Amino acid sequence: MNVFDHPEFDNHEEVVFFADEATGLRAIVAVHNTALGPGAGGCRIWNYDSFDDALTDVLRLSKGMSYKSALAGLDCGGGKSVIIADSKMPRAEKDKLMRAFARHVQTLGGRYWAAEDVGTSVEDARVMMQECDYIFGLPDGTGDPSPFTARGVFESMRAAVKFKLGRDDLKGIKVAVQGVGHVGYYLCGHLHDAGAELFVTDINQDALDKVVADYGATIVQPDDIYACDVDIYAPCALGATLNDETIPQLKATMIVGAANNQLAESCHGDVLHAKNILYAPDYVVNAGGMINASGDIFGDYSEAWALQKTLEIYDTCIEIFAEAHRSDTPTYQIADKLAEARLKSGQSAPKPQPAIGD
């Protein structure tokens, strides 16, 4: 199958394949849409089962970044990259891989800006910036985006509870958090402070122990998280956890999480709508990190601005929920339409120039 026939290909502007014999680099960069600004999105390292799995992931993720930036009101387009490798390689070996990847990104001349993602870190961004001008989410710039991502998820949960239950607080609300890494940990902190009851799962026992010690969470086995008797299911690990197998197990009436591409297929959004489960579209919910990190691209970062834009995710969610209810339409479809409208309207809109020359 060629790229143009791939089911996840959505008129992507550019799909580039990189290889480096010396380091074993095998990477794909996908730029979905640059109507609003340069394509921007994280670099993911994952040991994919197949090349097709990697291509599917980068095509879906890059489109999600276009929609995420559009609904967050950012002057950025959508891009993403994946490196097919084991992220737990020795540090020296990983540094060489990241440098090789960054040199390839440099050849794109700013059409794509890379940042950290699953399998990469702020430290990896520091390594990449030694070889490439087009890196954001920098250690000495906007820094770790995780706290802003978590805050956006928390604001989305507040919106869901307000819309679904008519409540302005989360006291006593039961939340099942799947994945308590950086974002999940910060999210649990917000939820604990708000009086929510936490049920958590992760493959990292140390991460679980920290959440239990700090926030009194209850540990749940990975396969049992879907059937938890909770109000909110919060997928904060990898995507595609909402599928034919998991949806029938759900007792939660709201789904609000940080993971990308939570719906295994779009039809699963239709199933959630039919079951009256309120789904907060993932690329709306998790935009806080991108909002914060985008300051590195245009060189005009303000923490106060990033926080204000992140808090506005609450209003965006309410708008989506209300229109979905009014029109009896799945929330993901409403979010997609809003994002596509901004992408079209922004094609001739003036944009600020990136901090680094093109």
mmCIF file of C-alpha atoms in Angstrom, residues 6 28 46-58 82-85:
data_model
loop_
_atom_site.group_PDB
_atom_site.id
_atom_site.type_symbol
_atom_site.label_atom_id
_atom_site.label_comp_id
_atom_site.label_asym_id
_atom_site.label_seq_id
_atom_site.Cartn_x
_atom_site.Cartn_y
_atom_site.Cartn_z
ATOM 1 C CA HIS A 6 -3.439 4.610 3.381
ATOM 2 C CA ILE A 28 8.880 9.214 9.605
ATOM 3 C CA TRP A 46 8.288 3.480 19.940
ATOM 4 C CA ASN A 47 9.211 -0.085 19.059
ATOM 5 C CA TYR A 48 6.352 -0.551 16.588
ATOM 6 C CA ASP A 49 5.352 -4.074 15.587
ATOM 7 C CA SER A 50 5.438 -3.092 11.916
ATOM 8 C CA PHE A 51 6.265 -0.224 9.593
ATOM 9 C CA ASP A 52 2.564 0.121 8.785
ATOM 10 C CA ASP A 53 1.787 0.617 12.478
ATOM 11 C CA ALA A 54 4.352 3.430 12.595
ATOM 12 C CA LEU A 55 2.926 5.068 9.482
ATOM 13 C CA THR A 56 -0.626 4.809 10.819
ATOM 14 C CA ASP A 57 0.439 6.424 14.079
ATOM 15 C CA VAL A 58 2.282 9.361 12.517
ATOM 16 C CA VAL A 82 7.989 8.766 14.941
ATOM 17 C CA ILE A 83 11.257 6.914 15.362
ATOM 18 C CA ILE A 84 11.051 3.142 15.183
ATOM 19 C CA ALA A 85 13.271 2.058 18.083
#
